[in-house]
Amino acid sequence: MKKNLIATIFSFSTSLLALGFGDTAPVFTLKDQDSQSFTLAPNKNKTWIVLFFYPKANTPGCTKQACAFRDSLKVIENENAVIYGISTSSVSEIKKFQDKHQLNFKLLSDEDGKVSKAYGAKYPIINMARRYTFILDSNLIIRHIEKDVDPVSDAKKVAKKIQELAL
């Protein structure tokens, strides 16, 4: 009984902190695959921003998802969007992941999990991101959140969703 109450309180308190449609996305600075600092900021080019959180570089599901984004990059760019993949994997791990799979977009290392936590995409106990995808407008307003992500179809769903949102 006590465990259920604690679980309910924890679940309720984390849901109060969760980001939602229309919220301003947290700004952050992370290292990319080349150890360069990347800061998410309002986009002067007025492009859509896709942030996809994935659990761990070079795992089967994450590889499928990242490669699907790689293969759909031109379609997504044609919708005036940029893609960033974020995981708690180290810079060296995401660099190997990018090189091995010839990923053509930035990967960002959130080793301490703070960004994943700020977006509500971090598992509560382990330092690993959940597979969530956010679509932000150029002012960093959250326009869509996908929490039930299919790694294979995520990229195509993102392109379609951006088309809908841009209307």
JSON list of N, CA, C and O in Angstrom, two decimals, residues 15-72:
[
{"chain": "A", "resi": 15, "resn": "SER", "atom": "N", "xyz": [4.58, 14.39, -13.59]},
{"chain": "A", "resi": 15, "resn": "SER", "atom": "CA", "xyz": [3.69, 14.84, -14.65]},
{"chain": "A", "resi": 15, "resn": "SER", "atom": "C", "xyz": [3.45, 16.34, -14.56]},
{"chain": "A", "resi": 15, "resn": "SER", "atom": "O", "xyz": [3.19, 16.99, -15.55]},
{"chain": "A", "resi": 16, "resn": "LEU", "atom": "N", "xyz": [3.52, 16.91, -13.36]},
{"chain": "A", "resi": 16, "resn": "LEU", "atom": "CA", "xyz": [3.37, 18.35, -13.21]},
{"chain": "A", "resi": 16, "resn": "LEU", "atom": "C", "xyz": [4.54, 19.10, -13.85]},
{"chain": "A", "resi": 16, "resn": "LEU", "atom": "O", "xyz": [4.39, 20.23, -14.29]},
{"chain": "A", "resi": 17, "resn": "LEU", "atom": "N", "xyz": [5.69, 18.47, -13.89]},
{"chain": "A", "resi": 17, "resn": "LEU", "atom": "CA", "xyz": [6.89, 19.10, -14.43]},
{"chain": "A", "resi": 17, "resn": "LEU", "atom": "C", "xyz": [7.05, 18.87, -15.93]},
{"chain": "A", "resi": 17, "resn": "LEU", "atom": "O", "xyz": [7.91, 19.47, -16.55]},
{"chain": "A", "resi": 18, "resn": "ALA", "atom": "N", "xyz": [6.24, 17.98, -16.50]},
{"chain": "A", "resi": 18, "resn": "ALA", "atom": "CA", "xyz": [6.40, 17.62, -17.90]},
{"chain": "A", "resi": 18, "resn": "ALA", "atom": "C", "xyz": [6.08, 18.79, -18.82]},
{"chain": "A", "resi": 18, "resn": "ALA", "atom": "O", "xyz": [5.18, 19.59, -18.55]},
{"chain": "A", "resi": 19, "resn": "LEU", "atom": "N", "xyz": [6.84, 18.86, -19.90]},
{"chain": "A", "resi": 19, "resn": "LEU", "atom": "CA", "xyz": [6.60, 19.88, -20.90]},
{"chain": "A", "resi": 19, "resn": "LEU", "atom": "C", "xyz": [5.39, 19.48, -21.74]},
{"chain": "A", "resi": 19, "resn": "LEU", "atom": "O", "xyz": [5.13, 18.29, -21.94]},
{"chain": "A", "resi": 20, "resn": "GLY", "atom": "N", "xyz": [4.71, 20.47, -22.27]},
{"chain": "A", "resi": 20, "resn": "GLY", "atom": "CA", "xyz": [3.55, 20.18, -23.10]},
{"chain": "A", "resi": 20, "resn": "GLY", "atom": "C", "xyz": [3.46, 21.10, -24.30]},
{"chain": "A", "resi": 20, "resn": "GLY", "atom": "O", "xyz": [4.27, 22.03, -24.47]},
{"chain": "A", "resi": 21, "resn": "PHE", "atom": "N", "xyz": [2.48, 20.84, -25.12]},
{"chain": "A", "resi": 21, "resn": "PHE", "atom": "CA", "xyz": [2.22, 21.65, -26.30]},
{"chain": "A", "resi": 21, "resn": "PHE", "atom": "C", "xyz": [2.08, 23.12, -25.91]},
{"chain": "A", "resi": 21, "resn": "PHE", "atom": "O", "xyz": [1.39, 23.45, -24.96]},
{"chain": "A", "resi": 22, "resn": "GLY", "atom": "N", "xyz": [2.79, 23.98, -26.62]},
{"chain": "A", "resi": 22, "resn": "GLY", "atom": "CA", "xyz": [2.71, 25.42, -26.37]},
{"chain": "A", "resi": 22, "resn": "GLY", "atom": "C", "xyz": [3.72, 25.94, -25.36]},
{"chain": "A", "resi": 22, "resn": "GLY", "atom": "O", "xyz": [3.89, 27.15, -25.23]},
{"chain": "A", "resi": 23, "resn": "ASP", "atom": "N", "xyz": [4.39, 25.04, -24.64]},
{"chain": "A", "resi": 23, "resn": "ASP", "atom": "CA", "xyz": [5.43, 25.47, -23.70]},
{"chain": "A", "resi": 23, "resn": "ASP", "atom": "C", "xyz": [6.69, 25.89, -24.45]},
{"chain": "A", "resi": 23, "resn": "ASP", "atom": "O", "xyz": [6.94, 25.42, -25.57]},
{"chain": "A", "resi": 24, "resn": "THR", "atom": "N", "xyz": [7.46, 26.74, -23.82]},
{"chain": "A", "resi": 24, "resn": "THR", "atom": "CA", "xyz": [8.77, 27.09, -24.37]},
{"chain": "A", "resi": 24, "resn": "THR", "atom": "C", "xyz": [9.75, 26.00, -24.00]},
{"chain": "A", "resi": 24, "resn": "THR", "atom": "O", "xyz": [9.85, 25.60, -22.84]},
{"chain": "A", "resi": 25, "resn": "ALA", "atom": "N", "xyz": [10.45, 25.49, -24.99]},
{"chain": "A", "resi": 25, "resn": "ALA", "atom": "CA", "xyz": [11.43, 24.42, -24.77]},
{"chain": "A", "resi": 25, "resn": "ALA", "atom": "C", "xyz": [12.63, 24.97, -24.01]},
{"chain": "A", "resi": 25, "resn": "ALA", "atom": "O", "xyz": [13.06, 26.09, -24.25]},
{"chain": "A", "resi": 26, "resn": "PRO", "atom": "N", "xyz": [13.16, 24.19, -23.07]},
{"chain": "A", "resi": 26, "resn": "PRO", "atom": "CA", "xyz": [14.36, 24.62, -22.36]},
{"chain": "A", "resi": 26, "resn": "PRO", "atom": "C", "xyz": [15.54, 24.83, -23.30]},
{"chain": "A", "resi": 26, "resn": "PRO", "atom": "O", "xyz": [15.80, 24.01, -24.18]},
{"chain": "A", "resi": 27, "resn": "VAL", "atom": "N", "xyz": [16.25, 25.92, -23.11]},
{"chain": "A", "resi": 27, "resn": "VAL", "atom": "CA", "xyz": [17.48, 26.19, -23.86]},
{"chain": "A", "resi": 27, "resn": "VAL", "atom": "C", "xyz": [18.60, 25.40, -23.18]},
{"chain": "A", "resi": 27, "resn": "VAL", "atom": "O", "xyz": [18.59, 25.25, -21.96]},
{"chain": "A", "resi": 28, "resn": "PHE", "atom": "N", "xyz": [19.53, 24.91, -23.96]},
{"chain": "A", "resi": 28, "resn": "PHE", "atom": "CA", "xyz": [20.62, 24.13, -23.38]},
{"chain": "A", "resi": 28, "resn": "PHE", "atom": "C", "xyz": [21.87, 24.28, -24.22]},
{"chain": "A", "resi": 28, "resn": "PHE", "atom": "O", "xyz": [21.81, 24.73, -25.37]},
{"chain": "A", "resi": 29, "resn": "THR", "atom": "N", "xyz": [22.99, 23.88, -23.64]},
{"chain": "A", "resi": 29, "resn": "THR", "atom": "CA", "xyz": [24.26, 23.78, -24.35]},
{"chain": "A", "resi": 29, "resn": "THR", "atom": "C", "xyz": [24.81, 22.38, -24.09]},
{"chain": "A", "resi": 29, "resn": "THR", "atom": "O", "xyz": [24.91, 21.96, -22.94]},
{"chain": "A", "resi": 30, "resn": "LEU", "atom": "N", "xyz": [25.13, 21.67, -25.17]},
{"chain": "A", "resi": 30, "resn": "LEU", "atom": "CA", "xyz": [25.70, 20.32, -25.08]},
{"chain": "A", "resi": 30, "resn": "LEU", "atom": "C", "xyz": [26.86, 20.22, -26.07]},
{"chain": "A", "resi": 30, "resn": "LEU", "atom": "O", "xyz": [26.97, 21.01, -27.00]},
{"chain": "A", "resi": 31, "resn": "LYS", "atom": "N", "xyz": [27.69, 19.21, -25.88]},
{"chain": "A", "resi": 31, "resn": "LYS", "atom": "CA", "xyz": [28.76, 18.91, -26.83]},
{"chain": "A", "resi": 31, "resn": "LYS", "atom": "C", "xyz": [28.19, 18.05, -27.96]},
{"chain": "A", "resi": 31, "resn": "LYS", "atom": "O", "xyz": [27.41, 17.12, -27.70]},
{"chain": "A", "resi": 32, "resn": "ASP", "atom": "N", "xyz": [28.59, 18.36, -29.19]},
{"chain": "A", "resi": 32, "resn": "ASP", "atom": "CA", "xyz": [28.17, 17.52, -30.30]},
{"chain": "A", "resi": 32, "resn": "ASP", "atom": "C", "xyz": [29.19, 16.40, -30.51]},
{"chain": "A", "resi": 32, "resn": "ASP", "atom": "O", "xyz": [30.13, 16.25, -29.73]},
{"chain": "A", "resi": 33, "resn": "GLN", "atom": "N", "xyz": [29.00, 15.64, -31.57]},
{"chain": "A", "resi": 33, "resn": "GLN", "atom": "CA", "xyz": [29.86, 14.47, -31.85]},
{"chain": "A", "resi": 33, "resn": "GLN", "atom": "C", "xyz": [31.31, 14.86, -32.09]},
{"chain": "A", "resi": 33, "resn": "GLN", "atom": "O", "xyz": [32.19, 14.02, -31.98]},
{"chain": "A", "resi": 34, "resn": "ASP", "atom": "N", "xyz": [31.56, 16.13, -32.38]},
{"chain": "A", "resi": 34, "resn": "ASP", "atom": "CA", "xyz": [32.94, 16.60, -32.61]},
{"chain": "A", "resi": 34, "resn": "ASP", "atom": "C", "xyz": [33.49, 17.37, -31.42]},
{"chain": "A", "resi": 34, "resn": "ASP", "atom": "O", "xyz": [34.47, 18.11, -31.55]},
{"chain": "A", "resi": 35, "resn": "SER", "atom": "N", "xyz": [32.85, 17.25, -30.28]},
{"chain": "A", "resi": 35, "resn": "SER", "atom": "CA", "xyz": [33.23, 17.94, -29.04]},
{"chain": "A", "resi": 35, "resn": "SER", "atom": "C", "xyz": [33.07, 19.46, -29.12]},
{"chain": "A", "resi": 35, "resn": "SER", "atom": "O", "xyz": [33.64, 20.18, -28.31]},
{"chain": "A", "resi": 36, "resn": "GLN", "atom": "N", "xyz": [32.29, 19.93, -30.07]},
{"chain": "A", "resi": 36, "resn": "GLN", "atom": "CA", "xyz": [32.00, 21.36, -30.20]},
{"chain": "A", "resi": 36, "resn": "GLN", "atom": "C", "xyz": [30.75, 21.68, -29.39]},
{"chain": "A", "resi": 36, "resn": "GLN", "atom": "O", "xyz": [29.80, 20.89, -29.37]},
{"chain": "A", "resi": 37, "resn": "SER", "atom": "N", "xyz": [30.72, 22.84, -28.76]},
{"chain": "A", "resi": 37, "resn": "SER", "atom": "CA", "xyz": [29.54, 23.26, -28.01]},
{"chain": "A", "resi": 37, "resn": "SER", "atom": "C", "xyz": [28.42, 23.62, -28.97]},
{"chain": "A", "resi": 37, "resn": "SER", "atom": "O", "xyz": [28.64, 24.32, -29.96]},
{"chain": "A", "resi": 38, "resn": "PHE", "atom": "N", "xyz": [27.25, 23.13, -28.67]},
{"chain": "A", "resi": 38, "resn": "PHE", "atom": "CA", "xyz": [26.04, 23.46, -29.42]},
{"chain": "A", "resi": 38, "resn": "PHE", "atom": "C", "xyz": [25.04, 24.03, -28.44]},
{"chain": "A", "resi": 38, "resn": "PHE", "atom": "O", "xyz": [24.78, 23.43, -27.40]},
{"chain": "A", "resi": 39, "resn": "THR", "atom": "N", "xyz": [24.48, 25.18, -28.76]},
{"chain": "A", "resi": 39, "resn": "THR", "atom": "CA", "xyz": [23.46, 25.80, -27.92]},
{"chain": "A", "resi": 39, "resn": "THR", "atom": "C", "xyz": [22.16, 25.88, -28.68]},
{"chain": "A", "resi": 39, "resn": "THR", "atom": "O", "xyz": [22.12, 26.42, -29.80]},
{"chain": "A", "resi": 40, "resn": "LEU", "atom": "N", "xyz": [21.12, 25.34, -28.09]},
{"chain": "A", "resi": 40, "resn": "LEU", "atom": "CA", "xyz": [19.78, 25.48, -28.66]},
{"chain": "A", "resi": 40, "resn": "LEU", "atom": "C", "xyz": [19.30, 26.88, -28.33]},
{"chain": "A", "resi": 40, "resn": "LEU", "atom": "O", "xyz": [19.26, 27.27, -27.17]},
{"chain": "A", "resi": 41, "resn": "ALA", "atom": "N", "xyz": [18.94, 27.62, -29.35]},
{"chain": "A", "resi": 41, "resn": "ALA", "atom": "CA", "xyz": [18.47, 29.00, -29.17]},
{"chain": "A", "resi": 41, "resn": "ALA", "atom": "C", "xyz": [17.42, 29.26, -30.24]},
{"chain": "A", "resi": 41, "resn": "ALA", "atom": "O", "xyz": [17.35, 28.52, -31.23]},
{"chain": "A", "resi": 42, "resn": "PRO", "atom": "N", "xyz": [16.61, 30.29, -30.05]},
{"chain": "A", "resi": 42, "resn": "PRO", "atom": "CA", "xyz": [15.64, 30.61, -31.10]},
{"chain": "A", "resi": 42, "resn": "PRO", "atom": "C", "xyz": [16.34, 30.72, -32.45]},
{"chain": "A", "resi": 42, "resn": "PRO", "atom": "O", "xyz": [17.44, 31.24, -32.56]},
{"chain": "A", "resi": 43, "resn": "ASN", "atom": "N", "xyz": [15.70, 30.17, -33.47]},
{"chain": "A", "resi": 43, "resn": "ASN", "atom": "CA", "xyz": [16.33, 30.03, -34.78]},
{"chain": "A", "resi": 43, "resn": "ASN", "atom": "C", "xyz": [16.03, 31.23, -35.66]},
{"chain": "A", "resi": 43, "resn": "ASN", "atom": "O", "xyz": [14.89, 31.44, -36.07]},
{"chain": "A", "resi": 44, "resn": "LYS", "atom": "N", "xyz": [17.05, 31.98, -35.97]},
{"chain": "A", "resi": 44, "resn": "LYS", "atom": "CA", "xyz": [16.91, 33.17, -36.81]},
{"chain": "A", "resi": 44, "resn": "LYS", "atom": "C", "xyz": [16.48, 32.83, -38.23]},
{"chain": "A", "resi": 44, "resn": "LYS", "atom": "O", "xyz": [15.94, 33.65, -38.95]},
{"chain": "A", "resi": 45, "resn": "ASN", "atom": "N", "xyz": [16.75, 31.59, -38.66]},
{"chain": "A", "resi": 45, "resn": "ASN", "atom": "CA", "xyz": [16.40, 31.17, -40.02]},
{"chain": "A", "resi": 45, "resn": "ASN", "atom": "C", "xyz": [14.95, 30.73, -40.13]},
{"chain": "A", "resi": 45, "resn": "ASN", "atom": "O", "xyz": [14.53, 30.31, -41.19]},
{"chain": "A", "resi": 46, "resn": "LYS", "atom": "N", "xyz": [14.24, 30.80, -39.03]},
{"chain": "A", "resi": 46, "resn": "LYS", "atom": "CA", "xyz": [12.81, 30.44, -39.01]},
{"chain": "A", "resi": 46, "resn": "LYS", "atom": "C", "xyz": [12.55, 29.01, -39.44]},
{"chain": "A", "resi": 46, "resn": "LYS", "atom": "O", "xyz": [11.59, 28.71, -40.12]},
{"chain": "A", "resi": 47, "resn": "THR", "atom": "N", "xyz": [13.43, 28.11, -39.04]},
{"chain": "A", "resi": 47, "resn": "THR", "atom": "CA", "xyz": [13.22, 26.71, -39.36]},
{"chain": "A", "resi": 47, "resn": "THR", "atom": "C", "xyz": [12.62, 25.97, -38.17]},
{"chain": "A", "resi": 47, "resn": "THR", "atom": "O", "xyz": [12.73, 26.40, -37.02]},
{"chain": "A", "resi": 48, "resn": "TRP", "atom": "N", "xyz": [11.98, 24.86, -38.47]},
{"chain": "A", "resi": 48, "resn": "TRP", "atom": "CA", "xyz": [11.49, 23.96, -37.44]},
{"chain": "A", "resi": 48, "resn": "TRP", "atom": "C", "xyz": [12.70, 23.24, -36.85]},
{"chain": "A", "resi": 48, "resn": "TRP", "atom": "O", "xyz": [13.71, 23.05, -37.53]},
{"chain": "A", "resi": 49, "resn": "ILE", "atom": "N", "xyz": [12.58, 22.81, -35.61]},
{"chain": "A", "resi": 49, "resn": "ILE", "atom": "CA", "xyz": [13.66, 22.09, -34.93]},
{"chain": "A", "resi": 49, "resn": "ILE", "atom": "C", "xyz": [13.10, 20.76, -34.45]},
{"chain": "A", "resi": 49, "resn": "ILE", "atom": "O", "xyz": [12.07, 20.72, -33.77]},
{"chain": "A", "resi": 50, "resn": "VAL", "atom": "N", "xyz": [13.77, 19.69, -34.81]},
{"chain": "A", "resi": 50, "resn": "VAL", "atom": "CA", "xyz": [13.39, 18.36, -34.37]},
{"chain": "A", "resi": 50, "resn": "VAL", "atom": "C", "xyz": [14.44, 17.88, -33.38]},
{"chain": "A", "resi": 50, "resn": "VAL", "atom": "O", "xyz": [15.62, 17.82, -33.72]},
{"chain": "A", "resi": 51, "resn": "LEU", "atom": "N", "xyz": [14.01, 17.59, -32.17]},
{"chain": "A", "resi": 51, "resn": "LEU", "atom": "CA", "xyz": [14.89, 16.99, -31.16]},
{"chain": "A", "resi": 51, "resn": "LEU", "atom": "C", "xyz": [14.41, 15.58, -30.92]},
{"chain": "A", "resi": 51, "resn": "LEU", "atom": "O", "xyz": [13.28, 15.38, -30.47]},
{"chain": "A", "resi": 52, "resn": "PHE", "atom": "N", "xyz": [15.22, 14.60, -31.27]},
{"chain": "A", "resi": 52, "resn": "PHE", "atom": "CA", "xyz": [14.81, 13.24, -30.94]},
{"chain": "A", "resi": 52, "resn": "PHE", "atom": "C", "xyz": [15.77, 12.68, -29.90]},
{"chain": "A", "resi": 52, "resn": "PHE", "atom": "O", "xyz": [16.98, 12.69, -30.05]},
{"chain": "A", "resi": 53, "resn": "PHE", "atom": "N", "xyz": [15.20, 12.29, -28.78]},
{"chain": "A", "resi": 53, "resn": "PHE", "atom": "CA", "xyz": [15.94, 11.69, -27.68]},
{"chain": "A", "resi": 53, "resn": "PHE", "atom": "C", "xyz": [15.95, 10.18, -27.91]},
{"chain": "A", "resi": 53, "resn": "PHE", "atom": "O", "xyz": [14.92, 9.59, -28.23]},
{"chain": "A", "resi": 54, "resn": "TYR", "atom": "N", "xyz": [17.12, 9.59, -27.74]},
{"chain": "A", "resi": 54, "resn": "TYR", "atom": "CA", "xyz": [17.24, 8.14, -27.91]},
{"chain": "A", "resi": 54, "resn": "TYR", "atom": "C", "xyz": [18.09, 7.59, -26.77]},
{"chain": "A", "resi": 54, "resn": "TYR", "atom": "O", "xyz": [18.97, 8.28, -26.25]},
{"chain": "A", "resi": 55, "resn": "PRO", "atom": "N", "xyz": [17.82, 6.34, -26.35]},
{"chain": "A", "resi": 55, "resn": "PRO", "atom": "CA", "xyz": [18.48, 5.80, -25.16]},
{"chain": "A", "resi": 55, "resn": "PRO", "atom": "C", "xyz": [20.00, 5.66, -25.24]},
{"chain": "A", "resi": 55, "resn": "PRO", "atom": "O", "xyz": [20.70, 6.11, -24.35]},
{"chain": "A", "resi": 56, "resn": "LYS", "atom": "N", "xyz": [20.52, 5.01, -26.28]},
{"chain": "A", "resi": 56, "resn": "LYS", "atom": "CA", "xyz": [21.96, 4.71, -26.28]},
{"chain": "A", "resi": 56, "resn": "LYS", "atom": "C", "xyz": [22.46, 4.51, -27.70]},
{"chain": "A", "resi": 56, "resn": "LYS", "atom": "O", "xyz": [21.86, 3.78, -28.48]},
{"chain": "A", "resi": 57, "resn": "ALA", "atom": "N", "xyz": [23.57, 5.13, -28.00]},
{"chain": "A", "resi": 57, "resn": "ALA", "atom": "CA", "xyz": [24.19, 5.00, -29.33]},
{"chain": "A", "resi": 57, "resn": "ALA", "atom": "C", "xyz": [24.55, 3.55, -29.61]},
{"chain": "A", "resi": 57, "resn": "ALA", "atom": "O", "xyz": [24.99, 2.81, -28.72]},
{"chain": "A", "resi": 58, "resn": "ASN", "atom": "N", "xyz": [24.37, 3.15, -30.86]},
{"chain": "A", "resi": 58, "resn": "ASN", "atom": "CA", "xyz": [24.75, 1.83, -31.38]},
{"chain": "A", "resi": 58, "resn": "ASN", "atom": "C", "xyz": [23.96, 0.67, -30.82]},
{"chain": "A", "resi": 58, "resn": "ASN", "atom": "O", "xyz": [24.42, -0.46, -30.85]},
{"chain": "A", "resi": 59, "resn": "THR", "atom": "N", "xyz": [22.77, 0.93, -30.31]},
{"chain": "A", "resi": 59, "resn": "THR", "atom": "CA", "xyz": [21.87, -0.16, -29.93]},
{"chain": "A", "resi": 59, "resn": "THR", "atom": "C", "xyz": [20.88, -0.35, -31.09]},
{"chain": "A", "resi": 59, "resn": "THR", "atom": "O", "xyz": [20.70, 0.56, -31.90]},
{"chain": "A", "resi": 60, "resn": "PRO", "atom": "N", "xyz": [20.26, -1.51, -31.20]},
{"chain": "A", "resi": 60, "resn": "PRO", "atom": "CA", "xyz": [19.43, -1.80, -32.39]},
{"chain": "A", "resi": 60, "resn": "PRO", "atom": "C", "xyz": [18.32, -0.76, -32.66]},
{"chain": "A", "resi": 60, "resn": "PRO", "atom": "O", "xyz": [18.21, -0.26, -33.78]},
{"chain": "A", "resi": 61, "resn": "GLY", "atom": "N", "xyz": [17.50, -0.45, -31.66]},
{"chain": "A", "resi": 61, "resn": "GLY", "atom": "CA", "xyz": [16.41, 0.50, -31.87]},
{"chain": "A", "resi": 61, "resn": "GLY", "atom": "C", "xyz": [16.91, 1.90, -32.20]},
{"chain": "A", "resi": 61, "resn": "GLY", "atom": "O", "xyz": [16.37, 2.58, -33.07]},
{"chain": "A", "resi": 62, "resn": "CYS", "atom": "N", "xyz": [17.94, 2.33, -31.51]},
{"chain": "A", "resi": 62, "resn": "CYS", "atom": "CA", "xyz": [18.50, 3.66, -31.74]},
{"chain": "A", "resi": 62, "resn": "CYS", "atom": "C", "xyz": [19.14, 3.75, -33.11]},
{"chain": "A", "resi": 62, "resn": "CYS", "atom": "O", "xyz": [19.05, 4.79, -33.78]},
{"chain": "A", "resi": 63, "resn": "THR", "atom": "N", "xyz": [19.77, 2.68, -33.55]},
{"chain": "A", "resi": 63, "resn": "THR", "atom": "CA", "xyz": [20.36, 2.65, -34.88]},
{"chain": "A", "resi": 63, "resn": "THR", "atom": "C", "xyz": [19.27, 2.76, -35.94]},
{"chain": "A", "resi": 63, "resn": "THR", "atom": "O", "xyz": [19.39, 3.53, -36.90]},
{"chain": "A", "resi": 64, "resn": "LYS", "atom": "N", "xyz": [18.18, 2.01, -35.77]},
{"chain": "A", "resi": 64, "resn": "LYS", "atom": "CA", "xyz": [17.07, 2.08, -36.73]},
{"chain": "A", "resi": 64, "resn": "LYS", "atom": "C", "xyz": [16.51, 3.50, -36.80]},
{"chain": "A", "resi": 64, "resn": "LYS", "atom": "O", "xyz": [16.24, 4.02, -37.88]},
{"chain": "A", "resi": 65, "resn": "GLN", "atom": "N", "xyz": [16.33, 4.12, -35.64]},
{"chain": "A", "resi": 65, "resn": "GLN", "atom": "CA", "xyz": [15.75, 5.46, -35.60]},
{"chain": "A", "resi": 65, "resn": "GLN", "atom": "C", "xyz": [16.69, 6.48, -36.25]},
{"chain": "A", "resi": 65, "resn": "GLN", "atom": "O", "xyz": [16.28, 7.28, -37.09]},
{"chain": "A", "resi": 66, "resn": "ALA", "atom": "N", "xyz": [17.95, 6.45, -35.88]},
{"chain": "A", "resi": 66, "resn": "ALA", "atom": "CA", "xyz": [18.91, 7.41, -36.43]},
{"chain": "A", "resi": 66, "resn": "ALA", "atom": "C", "xyz": [19.08, 7.22, -37.93]},
{"chain": "A", "resi": 66, "resn": "ALA", "atom": "O", "xyz": [19.13, 8.21, -38.68]},
{"chain": "A", "resi": 67, "resn": "CYS", "atom": "N", "xyz": [19.14, 5.98, -38.38]},
{"chain": "A", "resi": 67, "resn": "CYS", "atom": "CA", "xyz": [19.28, 5.73, -39.82]},
{"chain": "A", "resi": 67, "resn": "CYS", "atom": "C", "xyz": [18.03, 6.15, -40.58]},
{"chain": "A", "resi": 67, "resn": "CYS", "atom": "O", "xyz": [18.12, 6.62, -41.72]},
{"chain": "A", "resi": 68, "resn": "ALA", "atom": "N", "xyz": [16.86, 6.02, -39.97]},
{"chain": "A", "resi": 68, "resn": "ALA", "atom": "CA", "xyz": [15.62, 6.49, -40.61]},
{"chain": "A", "resi": 68, "resn": "ALA", "atom": "C", "xyz": [15.66, 8.01, -40.77]},
{"chain": "A", "resi": 68, "resn": "ALA", "atom": "O", "xyz": [15.26, 8.54, -41.81]},
{"chain": "A", "resi": 69, "resn": "PHE", "atom": "N", "xyz": [16.17, 8.72, -39.76]},
{"chain": "A", "resi": 69, "resn": "PHE", "atom": "CA", "xyz": [16.32, 10.18, -39.88]},
{"chain": "A", "resi": 69, "resn": "PHE", "atom": "C", "xyz": [17.36, 10.51, -40.96]},
{"chain": "A", "resi": 69, "resn": "PHE", "atom": "O", "xyz": [17.16, 11.43, -41.75]},
{"chain": "A", "resi": 70, "resn": "ARG", "atom": "N", "xyz": [18.44, 9.75, -40.98]},
{"chain": "A", "resi": 70, "resn": "ARG", "atom": "CA", "xyz": [19.47, 9.97, -42.02]},
{"chain": "A", "resi": 70, "resn": "ARG", "atom": "C", "xyz": [18.85, 9.83, -43.41]},
{"chain": "A", "resi": 70, "resn": "ARG", "atom": "O", "xyz": [19.03, 10.68, -44.28]},
{"chain": "A", "resi": 71, "resn": "ASP", "atom": "N", "xyz": [18.08, 8.76, -43.60]},
{"chain": "A", "resi": 71, "resn": "ASP", "atom": "CA", "xyz": [17.50, 8.48, -44.91]},
{"chain": "A", "resi": 71, "resn": "ASP", "atom": "C", "xyz": [16.37, 9.44, -45.27]},
{"chain": "A", "resi": 71, "resn": "ASP", "atom": "O", "xyz": [16.05, 9.60, -46.45]},
{"chain": "A", "resi": 72, "resn": "SER", "atom": "N", "xyz": [15.79, 10.10, -44.29]},
{"chain": "A", "resi": 72, "resn": "SER", "atom": "CA", "xyz": [14.69, 11.05, -44.53]},
{"chain": "A", "resi": 72, "resn": "SER", "atom": "C", "xyz": [15.13, 12.50, -44.41]},
{"chain": "A", "resi": 72, "resn": "SER", "atom": "O", "xyz": [14.30, 13.40, -44.44]}
]
